[in-house]
Short mmCIF file of C-alpha atoms and ligand atoms in Angstrom, two decimals:
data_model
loop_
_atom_site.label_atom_id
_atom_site.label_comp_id
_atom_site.label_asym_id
_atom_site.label_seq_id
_atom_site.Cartn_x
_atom_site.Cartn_y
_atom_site.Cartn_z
CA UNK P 1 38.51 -9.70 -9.55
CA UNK P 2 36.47 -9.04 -6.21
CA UNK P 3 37.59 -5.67 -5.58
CA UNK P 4 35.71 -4.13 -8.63
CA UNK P 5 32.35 -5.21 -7.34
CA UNK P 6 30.27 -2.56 -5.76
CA UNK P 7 27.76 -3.18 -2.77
CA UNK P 8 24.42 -4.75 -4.13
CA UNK P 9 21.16 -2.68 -2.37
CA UNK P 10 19.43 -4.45 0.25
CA UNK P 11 16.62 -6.29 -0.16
CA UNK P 12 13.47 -4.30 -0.01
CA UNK P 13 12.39 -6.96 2.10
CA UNK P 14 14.93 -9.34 3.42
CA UNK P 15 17.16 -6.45 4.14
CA UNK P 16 14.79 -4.81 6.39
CA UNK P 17 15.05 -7.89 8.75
CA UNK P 18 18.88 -7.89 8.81
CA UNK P 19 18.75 -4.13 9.48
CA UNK P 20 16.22 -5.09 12.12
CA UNK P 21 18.40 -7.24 13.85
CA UNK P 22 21.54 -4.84 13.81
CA UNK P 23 19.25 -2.05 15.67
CA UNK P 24 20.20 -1.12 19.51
CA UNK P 25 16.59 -0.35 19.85
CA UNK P 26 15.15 -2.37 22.91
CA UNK P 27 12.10 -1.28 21.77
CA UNK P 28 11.75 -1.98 17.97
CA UNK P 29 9.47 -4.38 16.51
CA UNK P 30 10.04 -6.18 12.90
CA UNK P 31 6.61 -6.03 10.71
CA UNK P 32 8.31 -6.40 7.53
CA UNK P 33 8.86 -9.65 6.41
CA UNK P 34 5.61 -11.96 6.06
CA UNK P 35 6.11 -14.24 8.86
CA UNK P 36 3.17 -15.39 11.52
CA UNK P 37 3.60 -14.54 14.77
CA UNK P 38 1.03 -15.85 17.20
CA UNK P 39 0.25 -13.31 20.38
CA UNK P 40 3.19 -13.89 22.49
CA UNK P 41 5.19 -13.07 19.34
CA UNK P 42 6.45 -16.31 18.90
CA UNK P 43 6.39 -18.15 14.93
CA UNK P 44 5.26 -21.57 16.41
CA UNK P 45 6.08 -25.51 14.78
CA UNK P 46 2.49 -26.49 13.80
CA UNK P 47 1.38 -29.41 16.25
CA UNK P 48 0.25 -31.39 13.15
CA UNK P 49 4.00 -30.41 12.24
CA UNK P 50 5.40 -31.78 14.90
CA UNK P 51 4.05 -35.02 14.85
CA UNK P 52 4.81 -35.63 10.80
CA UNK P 53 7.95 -34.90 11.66
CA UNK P 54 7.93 -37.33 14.38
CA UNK P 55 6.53 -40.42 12.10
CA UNK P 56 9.34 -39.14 9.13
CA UNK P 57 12.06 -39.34 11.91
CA UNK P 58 10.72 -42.67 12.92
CA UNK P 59 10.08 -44.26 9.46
CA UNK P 60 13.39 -42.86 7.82
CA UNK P 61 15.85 -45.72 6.43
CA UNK P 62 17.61 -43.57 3.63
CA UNK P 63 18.65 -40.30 2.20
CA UNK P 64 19.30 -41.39 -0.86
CA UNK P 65 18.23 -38.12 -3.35
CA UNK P 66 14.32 -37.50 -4.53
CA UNK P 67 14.23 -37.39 -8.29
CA UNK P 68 14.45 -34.12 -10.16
CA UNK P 69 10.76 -33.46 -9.62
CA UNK P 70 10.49 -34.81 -6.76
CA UNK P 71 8.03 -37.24 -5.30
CA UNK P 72 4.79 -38.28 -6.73
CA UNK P 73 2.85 -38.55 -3.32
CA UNK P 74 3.82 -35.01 -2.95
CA UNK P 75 2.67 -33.42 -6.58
CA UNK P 76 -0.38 -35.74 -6.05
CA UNK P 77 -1.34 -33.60 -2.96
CA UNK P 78 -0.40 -30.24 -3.95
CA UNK P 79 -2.24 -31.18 -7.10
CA UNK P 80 -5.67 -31.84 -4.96
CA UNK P 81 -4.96 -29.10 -2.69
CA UNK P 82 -4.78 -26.75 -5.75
CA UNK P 83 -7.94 -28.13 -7.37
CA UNK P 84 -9.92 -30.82 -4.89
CA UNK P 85 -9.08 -34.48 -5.58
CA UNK P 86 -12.33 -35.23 -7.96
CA UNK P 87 -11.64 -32.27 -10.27
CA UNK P 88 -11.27 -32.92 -14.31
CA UNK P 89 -7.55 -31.72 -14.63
CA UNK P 90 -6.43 -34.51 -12.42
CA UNK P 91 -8.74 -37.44 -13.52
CA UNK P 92 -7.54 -35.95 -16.71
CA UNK P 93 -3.46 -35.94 -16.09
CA UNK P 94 -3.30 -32.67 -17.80
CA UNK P 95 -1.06 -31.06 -14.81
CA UNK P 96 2.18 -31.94 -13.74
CA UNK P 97 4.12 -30.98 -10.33
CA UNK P 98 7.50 -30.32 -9.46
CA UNK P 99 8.63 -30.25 -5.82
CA UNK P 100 10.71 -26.92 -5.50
CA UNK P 101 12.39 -24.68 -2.81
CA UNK P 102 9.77 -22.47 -1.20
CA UNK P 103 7.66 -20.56 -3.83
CA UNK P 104 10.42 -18.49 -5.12
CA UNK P 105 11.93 -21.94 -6.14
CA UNK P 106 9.41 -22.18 -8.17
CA UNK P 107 8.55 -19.04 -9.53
CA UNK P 108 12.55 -18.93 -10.79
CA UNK P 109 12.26 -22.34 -12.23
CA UNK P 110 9.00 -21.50 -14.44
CA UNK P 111 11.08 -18.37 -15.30
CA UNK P 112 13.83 -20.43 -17.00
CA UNK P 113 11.44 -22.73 -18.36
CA UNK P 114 9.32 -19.97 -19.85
CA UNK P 115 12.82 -18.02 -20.90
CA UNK P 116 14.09 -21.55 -22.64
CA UNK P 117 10.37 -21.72 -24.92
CA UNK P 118 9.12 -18.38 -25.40
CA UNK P 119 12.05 -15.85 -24.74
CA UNK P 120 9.90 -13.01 -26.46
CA UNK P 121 7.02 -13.34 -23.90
CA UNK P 122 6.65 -10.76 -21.37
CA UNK P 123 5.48 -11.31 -17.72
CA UNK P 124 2.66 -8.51 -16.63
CA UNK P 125 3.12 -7.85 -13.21
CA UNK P 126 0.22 -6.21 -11.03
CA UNK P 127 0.70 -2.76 -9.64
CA UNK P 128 2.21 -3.21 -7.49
CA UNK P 129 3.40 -6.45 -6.23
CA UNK P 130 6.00 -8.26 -4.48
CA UNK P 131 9.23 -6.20 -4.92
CA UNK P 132 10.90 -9.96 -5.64
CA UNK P 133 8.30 -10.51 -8.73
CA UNK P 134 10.14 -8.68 -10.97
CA UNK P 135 14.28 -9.68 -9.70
CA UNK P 136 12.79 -13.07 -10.20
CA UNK P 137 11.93 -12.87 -14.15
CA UNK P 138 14.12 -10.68 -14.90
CA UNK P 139 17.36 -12.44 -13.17
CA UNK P 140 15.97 -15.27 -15.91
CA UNK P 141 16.53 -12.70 -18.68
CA UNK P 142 12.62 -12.15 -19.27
CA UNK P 143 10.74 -9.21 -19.49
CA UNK P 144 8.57 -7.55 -17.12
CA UNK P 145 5.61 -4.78 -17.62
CA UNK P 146 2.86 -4.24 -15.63
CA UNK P 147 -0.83 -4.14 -15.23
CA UNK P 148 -2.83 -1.84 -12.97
CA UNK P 149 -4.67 -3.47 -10.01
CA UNK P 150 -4.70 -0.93 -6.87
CA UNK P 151 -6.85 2.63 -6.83
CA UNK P 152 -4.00 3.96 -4.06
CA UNK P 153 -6.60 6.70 -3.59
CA UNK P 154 -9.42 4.56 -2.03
CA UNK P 155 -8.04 1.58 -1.53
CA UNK P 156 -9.98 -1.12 -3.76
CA UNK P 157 -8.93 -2.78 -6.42
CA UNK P 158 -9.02 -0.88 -9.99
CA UNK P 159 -11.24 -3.32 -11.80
CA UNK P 160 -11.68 -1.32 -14.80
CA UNK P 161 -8.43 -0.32 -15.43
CA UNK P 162 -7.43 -3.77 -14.36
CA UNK P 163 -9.46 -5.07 -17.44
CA UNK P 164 -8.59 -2.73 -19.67
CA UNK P 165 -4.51 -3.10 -19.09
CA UNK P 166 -5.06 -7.08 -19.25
CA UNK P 167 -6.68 -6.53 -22.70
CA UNK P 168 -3.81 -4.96 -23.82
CA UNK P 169 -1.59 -8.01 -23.60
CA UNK P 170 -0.58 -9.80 -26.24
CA UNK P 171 -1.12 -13.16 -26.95
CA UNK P 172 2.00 -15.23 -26.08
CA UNK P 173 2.59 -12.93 -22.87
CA UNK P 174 2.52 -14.56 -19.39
CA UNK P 175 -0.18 -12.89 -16.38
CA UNK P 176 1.21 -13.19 -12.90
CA UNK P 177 -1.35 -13.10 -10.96
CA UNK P 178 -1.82 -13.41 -7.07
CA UNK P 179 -4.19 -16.71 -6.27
CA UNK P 180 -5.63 -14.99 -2.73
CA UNK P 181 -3.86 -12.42 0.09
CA UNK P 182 -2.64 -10.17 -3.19
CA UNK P 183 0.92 -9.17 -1.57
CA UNK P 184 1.22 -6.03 -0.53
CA UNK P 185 -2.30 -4.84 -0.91
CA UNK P 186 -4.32 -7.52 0.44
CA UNK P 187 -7.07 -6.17 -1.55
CA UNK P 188 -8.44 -9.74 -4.12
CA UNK P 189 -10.69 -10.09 -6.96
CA UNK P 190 -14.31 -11.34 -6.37
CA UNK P 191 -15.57 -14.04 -7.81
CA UNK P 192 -17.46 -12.48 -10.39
CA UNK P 193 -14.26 -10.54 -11.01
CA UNK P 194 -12.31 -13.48 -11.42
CA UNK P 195 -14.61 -14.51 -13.90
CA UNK P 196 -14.46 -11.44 -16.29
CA UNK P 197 -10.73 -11.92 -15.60
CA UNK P 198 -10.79 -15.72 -17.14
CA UNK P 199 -12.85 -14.35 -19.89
CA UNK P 200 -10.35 -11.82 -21.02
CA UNK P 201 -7.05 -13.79 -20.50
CA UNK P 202 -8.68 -16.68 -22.75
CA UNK P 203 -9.74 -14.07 -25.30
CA UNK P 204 -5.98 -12.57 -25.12
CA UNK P 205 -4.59 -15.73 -25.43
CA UNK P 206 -1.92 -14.92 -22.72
CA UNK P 207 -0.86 -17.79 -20.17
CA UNK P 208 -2.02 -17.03 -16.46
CA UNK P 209 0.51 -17.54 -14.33
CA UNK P 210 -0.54 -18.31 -10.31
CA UNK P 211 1.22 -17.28 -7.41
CA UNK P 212 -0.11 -19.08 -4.30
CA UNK P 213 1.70 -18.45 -0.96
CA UNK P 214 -1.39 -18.00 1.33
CA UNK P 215 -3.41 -20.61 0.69
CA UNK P 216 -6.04 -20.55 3.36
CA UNK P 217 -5.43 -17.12 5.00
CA UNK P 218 -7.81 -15.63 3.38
CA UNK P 219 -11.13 -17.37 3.40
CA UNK P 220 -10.37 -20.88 3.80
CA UNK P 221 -8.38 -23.30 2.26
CA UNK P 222 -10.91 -24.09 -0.38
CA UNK P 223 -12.12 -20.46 -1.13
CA UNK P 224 -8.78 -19.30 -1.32
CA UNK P 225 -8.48 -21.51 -4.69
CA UNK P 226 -11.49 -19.71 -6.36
CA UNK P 227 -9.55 -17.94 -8.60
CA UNK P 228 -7.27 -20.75 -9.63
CA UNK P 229 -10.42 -23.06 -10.32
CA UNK P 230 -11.92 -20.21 -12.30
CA UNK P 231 -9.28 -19.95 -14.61
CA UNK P 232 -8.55 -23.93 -14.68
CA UNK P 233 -11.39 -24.30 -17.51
CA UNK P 234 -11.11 -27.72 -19.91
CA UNK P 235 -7.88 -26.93 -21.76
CA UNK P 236 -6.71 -24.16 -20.61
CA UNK P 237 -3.26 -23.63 -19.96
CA UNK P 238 -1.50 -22.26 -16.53
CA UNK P 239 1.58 -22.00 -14.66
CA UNK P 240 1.01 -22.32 -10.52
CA UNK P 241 3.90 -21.69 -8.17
CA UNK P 242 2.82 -23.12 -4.43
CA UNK P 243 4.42 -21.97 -1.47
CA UNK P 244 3.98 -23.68 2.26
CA UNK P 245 5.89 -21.04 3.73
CA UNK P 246 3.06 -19.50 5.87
CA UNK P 247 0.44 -22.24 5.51
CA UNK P 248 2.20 -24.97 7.25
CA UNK P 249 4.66 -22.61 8.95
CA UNK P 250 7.77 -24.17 7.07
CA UNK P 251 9.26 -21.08 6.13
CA UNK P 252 12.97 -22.23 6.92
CA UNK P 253 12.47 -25.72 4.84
CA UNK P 254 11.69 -23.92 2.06
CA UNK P 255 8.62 -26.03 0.55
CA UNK P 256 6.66 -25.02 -2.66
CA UNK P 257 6.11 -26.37 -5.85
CA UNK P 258 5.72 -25.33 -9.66
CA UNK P 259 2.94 -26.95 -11.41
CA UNK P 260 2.14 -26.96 -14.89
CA UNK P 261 -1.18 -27.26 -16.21
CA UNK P 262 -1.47 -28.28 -19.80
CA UNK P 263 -4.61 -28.91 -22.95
CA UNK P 264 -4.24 -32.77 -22.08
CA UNK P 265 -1.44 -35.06 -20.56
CA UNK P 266 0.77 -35.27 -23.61
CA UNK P 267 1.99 -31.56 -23.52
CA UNK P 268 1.74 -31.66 -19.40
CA UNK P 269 4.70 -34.56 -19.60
CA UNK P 270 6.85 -32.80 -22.12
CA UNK P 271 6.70 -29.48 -20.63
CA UNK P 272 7.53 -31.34 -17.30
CA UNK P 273 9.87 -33.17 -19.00
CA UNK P 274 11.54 -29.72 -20.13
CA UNK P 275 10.97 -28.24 -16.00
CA UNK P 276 13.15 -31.35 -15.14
CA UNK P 277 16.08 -30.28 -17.56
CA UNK P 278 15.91 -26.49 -15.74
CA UNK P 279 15.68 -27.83 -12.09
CA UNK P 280 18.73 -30.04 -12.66
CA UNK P 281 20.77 -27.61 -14.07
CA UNK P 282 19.77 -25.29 -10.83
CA UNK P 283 19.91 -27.00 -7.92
CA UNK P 284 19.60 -30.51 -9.53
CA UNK P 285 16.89 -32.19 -6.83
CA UNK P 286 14.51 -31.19 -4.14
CA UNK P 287 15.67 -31.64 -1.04
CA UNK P 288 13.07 -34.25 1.34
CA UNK P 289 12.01 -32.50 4.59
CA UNK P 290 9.86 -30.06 4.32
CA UNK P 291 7.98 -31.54 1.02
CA UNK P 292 8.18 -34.80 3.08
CA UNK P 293 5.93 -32.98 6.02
CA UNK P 294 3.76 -31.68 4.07
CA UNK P 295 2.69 -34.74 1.97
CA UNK P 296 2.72 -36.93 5.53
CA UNK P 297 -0.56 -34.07 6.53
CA UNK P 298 -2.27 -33.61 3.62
CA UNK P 299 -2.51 -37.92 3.41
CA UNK P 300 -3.27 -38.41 6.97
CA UNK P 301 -6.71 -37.55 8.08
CA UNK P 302 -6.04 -36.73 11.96
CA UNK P 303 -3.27 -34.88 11.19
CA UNK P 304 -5.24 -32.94 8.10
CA UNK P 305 -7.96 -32.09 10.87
CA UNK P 306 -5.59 -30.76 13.33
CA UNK P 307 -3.73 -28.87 10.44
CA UNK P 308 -6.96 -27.02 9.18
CA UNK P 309 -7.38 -26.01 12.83
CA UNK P 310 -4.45 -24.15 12.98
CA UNK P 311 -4.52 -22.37 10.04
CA UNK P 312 -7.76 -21.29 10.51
CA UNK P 313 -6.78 -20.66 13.96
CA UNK P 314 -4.52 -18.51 12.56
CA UNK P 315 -6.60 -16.38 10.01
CA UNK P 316 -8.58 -15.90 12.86
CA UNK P 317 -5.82 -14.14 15.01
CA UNK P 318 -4.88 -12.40 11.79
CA UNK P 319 -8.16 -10.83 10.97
CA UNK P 320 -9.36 -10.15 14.49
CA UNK P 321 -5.86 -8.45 14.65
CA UNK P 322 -7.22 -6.68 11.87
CA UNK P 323 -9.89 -5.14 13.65
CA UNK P 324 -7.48 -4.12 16.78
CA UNK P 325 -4.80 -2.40 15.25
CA UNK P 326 -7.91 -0.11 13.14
CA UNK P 327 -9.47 0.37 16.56
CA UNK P 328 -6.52 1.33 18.47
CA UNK P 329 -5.23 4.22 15.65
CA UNK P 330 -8.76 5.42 16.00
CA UNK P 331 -8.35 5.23 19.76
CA UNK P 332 -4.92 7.00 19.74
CA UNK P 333 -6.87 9.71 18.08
CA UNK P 334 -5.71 9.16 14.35
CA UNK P 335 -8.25 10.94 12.19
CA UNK P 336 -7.24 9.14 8.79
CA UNK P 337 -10.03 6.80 8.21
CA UNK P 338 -7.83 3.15 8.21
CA UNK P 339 -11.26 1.51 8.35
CA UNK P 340 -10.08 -0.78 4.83
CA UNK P 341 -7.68 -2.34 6.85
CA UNK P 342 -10.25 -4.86 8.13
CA UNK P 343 -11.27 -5.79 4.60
CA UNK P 344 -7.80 -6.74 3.48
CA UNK P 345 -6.97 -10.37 3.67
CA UNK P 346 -3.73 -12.02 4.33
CA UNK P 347 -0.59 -11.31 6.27
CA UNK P 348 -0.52 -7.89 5.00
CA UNK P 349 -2.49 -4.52 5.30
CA UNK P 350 -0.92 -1.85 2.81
CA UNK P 351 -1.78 0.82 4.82
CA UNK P 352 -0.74 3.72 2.78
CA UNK P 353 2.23 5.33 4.50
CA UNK P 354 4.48 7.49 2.79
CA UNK P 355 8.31 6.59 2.38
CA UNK P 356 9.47 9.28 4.70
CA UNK P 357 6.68 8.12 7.24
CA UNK P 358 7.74 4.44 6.94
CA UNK P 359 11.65 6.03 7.34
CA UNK P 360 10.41 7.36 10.50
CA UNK P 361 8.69 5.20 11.37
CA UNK P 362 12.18 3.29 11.51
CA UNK P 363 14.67 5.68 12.43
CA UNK P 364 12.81 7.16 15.58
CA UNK P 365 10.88 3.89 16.81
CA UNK P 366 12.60 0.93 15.55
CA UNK P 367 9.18 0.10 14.00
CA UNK P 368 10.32 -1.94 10.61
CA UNK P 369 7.63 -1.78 8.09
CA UNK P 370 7.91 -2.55 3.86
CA UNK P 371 9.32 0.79 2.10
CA UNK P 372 5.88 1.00 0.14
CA UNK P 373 3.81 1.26 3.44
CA UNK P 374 2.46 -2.51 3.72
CA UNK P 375 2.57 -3.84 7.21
CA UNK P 376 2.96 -7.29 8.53
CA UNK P 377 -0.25 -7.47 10.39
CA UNK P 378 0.58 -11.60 11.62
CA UNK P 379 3.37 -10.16 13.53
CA UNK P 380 1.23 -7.71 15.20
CA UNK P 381 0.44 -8.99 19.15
CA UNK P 382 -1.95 -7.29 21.19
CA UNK P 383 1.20 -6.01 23.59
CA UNK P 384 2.81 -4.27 20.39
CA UNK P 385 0.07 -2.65 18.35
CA UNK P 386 -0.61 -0.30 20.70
CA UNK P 387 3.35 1.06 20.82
CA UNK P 388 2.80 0.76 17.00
CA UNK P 389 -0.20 2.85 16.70
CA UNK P 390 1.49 5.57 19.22
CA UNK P 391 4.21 5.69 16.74
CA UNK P 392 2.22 5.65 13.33
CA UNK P 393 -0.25 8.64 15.27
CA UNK P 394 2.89 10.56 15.58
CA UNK P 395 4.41 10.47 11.99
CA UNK P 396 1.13 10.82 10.48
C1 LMR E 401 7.06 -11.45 2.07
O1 LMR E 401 6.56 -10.88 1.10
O2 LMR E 401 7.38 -10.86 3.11
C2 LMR E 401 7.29 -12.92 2.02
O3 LMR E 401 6.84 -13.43 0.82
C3 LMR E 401 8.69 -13.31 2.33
C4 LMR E 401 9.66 -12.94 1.25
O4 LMR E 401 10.42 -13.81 0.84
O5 LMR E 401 9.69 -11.78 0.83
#
């Protein structure tokens, strides 16, 4: 039955790294995949990691399975991290959280769930957006249109046209949207934005659906939510997929979480209810680690301290990286003005190189960037970007 099967394409991201690690190239450097590297190039354990994981070792008598959803300490903290502990929707019980792997977990679970109760809606994507946006809903047999958000011409984000695609959507239809650190642009609405966003989607009637891997990389943990709590008015619906991927460094334990936001808790517990029937007919329970870590932080108030260091620690490296890598192509006497780089937030600058410059980029450097030009700026140290801004000079 095998031998029919043809070779599936590589991922457009994924795949990079695997080609990355097949290269001879002594030289090459891997800025694809969104993965922190601090300046040595290292992807460091948090400290406050660490420890949790020392107490969990310590405290551990079982490992008897979570429940579907997993644990309620754990949906009770990604809940307050989403919207501050005092906020209406959780004195309110209107939102519901399910425990899931990574953010993807959850992105694929809300697909089936959407897929189960409205398999007519479709999900607007932004243009562009993360090449695994679309796999994802569609791989749930939903589907997928998109929106514009990026002026590829000057870099910003198309507000108007933005508007005007988003009041095209019909009520019923599901808005992905990118919470903060908009993947691969890293180019986000303003507040104000934000706000004539809300308007519209509530006018629409379409169901906004959050995608929030970078919490904190932004602006700050807090800030980074402005977009969520903007949208979260009294009885409004929305979908949130959380990832702690990058935020607590746990890419490998796959953390994240799906949670449902609903009119009032009635609707919250059945639709959670109806989340439970399409996690256990996926991969049936969460597993405990990594959702175990990050609940242990987010309760503990030492190691919540030491945790908001090091993330801000590290949107610190990230954005003074920034400012480097636009200084040193300017230095290696680029004369494209990359000056927008330094106003992107997030992991990611999309830095407008074409597909045969990001192919050469590759082929005669070993320099591994995202087919569509974005390039992992957290795995930029100060002893690569200047080989990488040699090589980008030359292709350009
Ligand atoms: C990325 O966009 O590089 C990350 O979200 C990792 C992934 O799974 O693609």
């Amino acid at each position: 039955m095998f031998e029919s099967i043809p070779m599936a394409k590589p991922d457009a991201i994924l795949g990079l790294t695997e080609a990355f690690k097949k290269d001879p190239n002594p030289s090459k450097i891997n800025l694809s995949v969104g993965v922190y590297k601090d300046n040595t190039g290292n992807t460091p354990i948090f400290a406050s990691v660490k420890k949790a994981e020392e107490r969990l070792l310590a405290a551990e008598k079982s490992k008897s399975y979570l429940s579907i959803e997993g644990s309620k300490e754990y949906g009770d903290a990604v809940q307050a991290l989403l919207f501050g502990k005092d906020h209406e929707i959780l004195a309110s019980k209107r939102a519901a959280t399910a425990h899931t792997p990574g953010g993807t977990g959850g992105l694929r679970v809300a697909a089936d769930f959407l897929k189960a109760h409205f398999p007519g809606a479709t999900v607007w994507l932004s243009d562009p957006t993360w090449p695994n946006h679309p796999n994802v809903f569609q791989a749930a047999g939903l589907a997928c249109k998109t929106y514009p958000y990026f002026d590829f011409a000057t870099n910003t984000l198309t507000f108007d046209k933005l508007l005007e695609g988003l009041r095209a959507v019909p009520k019923g239809d599901v808005v992905l949207l990118h919470a903060c650190c908009h993947n691969p642009t890293g180019v986000d609405p303003t507040a104000a934005q934000w706000k004539a966003i809300a308007d519209v989607l509530a006018e629409r009637g379409a169901l906004p659906f959050f995608d929030f891997a970078y919490q904190g990389l932004a602006k700050g943990l807090s800030e980074d939510a402005a977009g969520v709590l903007e949208l979260a008015r009294p009885g409004v619906e929305m979908l949130i997929a959380s990832s702690f991927s990058k935020n607590f460094g746990l890419y490998n334990e796959r953390v994240g979480a799906l949670t449902v936001v609903a009119g009032n808790s009635d609707p919250a517990e059945k639709a959670m209810s109806q989340i439970k029937s399409c996690i256990r007919a996926n991969y049936s329970n969460p597993s405990f680690h990594g959702g175990a870590i990050v609940t242990t932080i987010l309760n503990d108030p030492s190691l919540r301290a030491e945790w908001e260091g090091e993330v801000t620690a590290m949107r610190n490296r990230i954005n003074g990286m920034r400012k480097t890598f636009v200084e040193t192509l300017k230095a290696k006497g680029v004369g494209r003005d990359f000056s927008f780089i330094a106003g992107q937030t997030g992991m990611f600058s999309f830095s407008g190189l074409s597909p045969e410059q990001v192919e050469r980029l590759k082929k005669e450097y070993g320099i591994y960037i995202v087919g569509n030009g974005r390039i992992n700026v957290a795995g930029m140290t100060d002893s690569n970007v200047g080989v990488l801004c040699d090589a980008i000079a030359k292709v350009l």
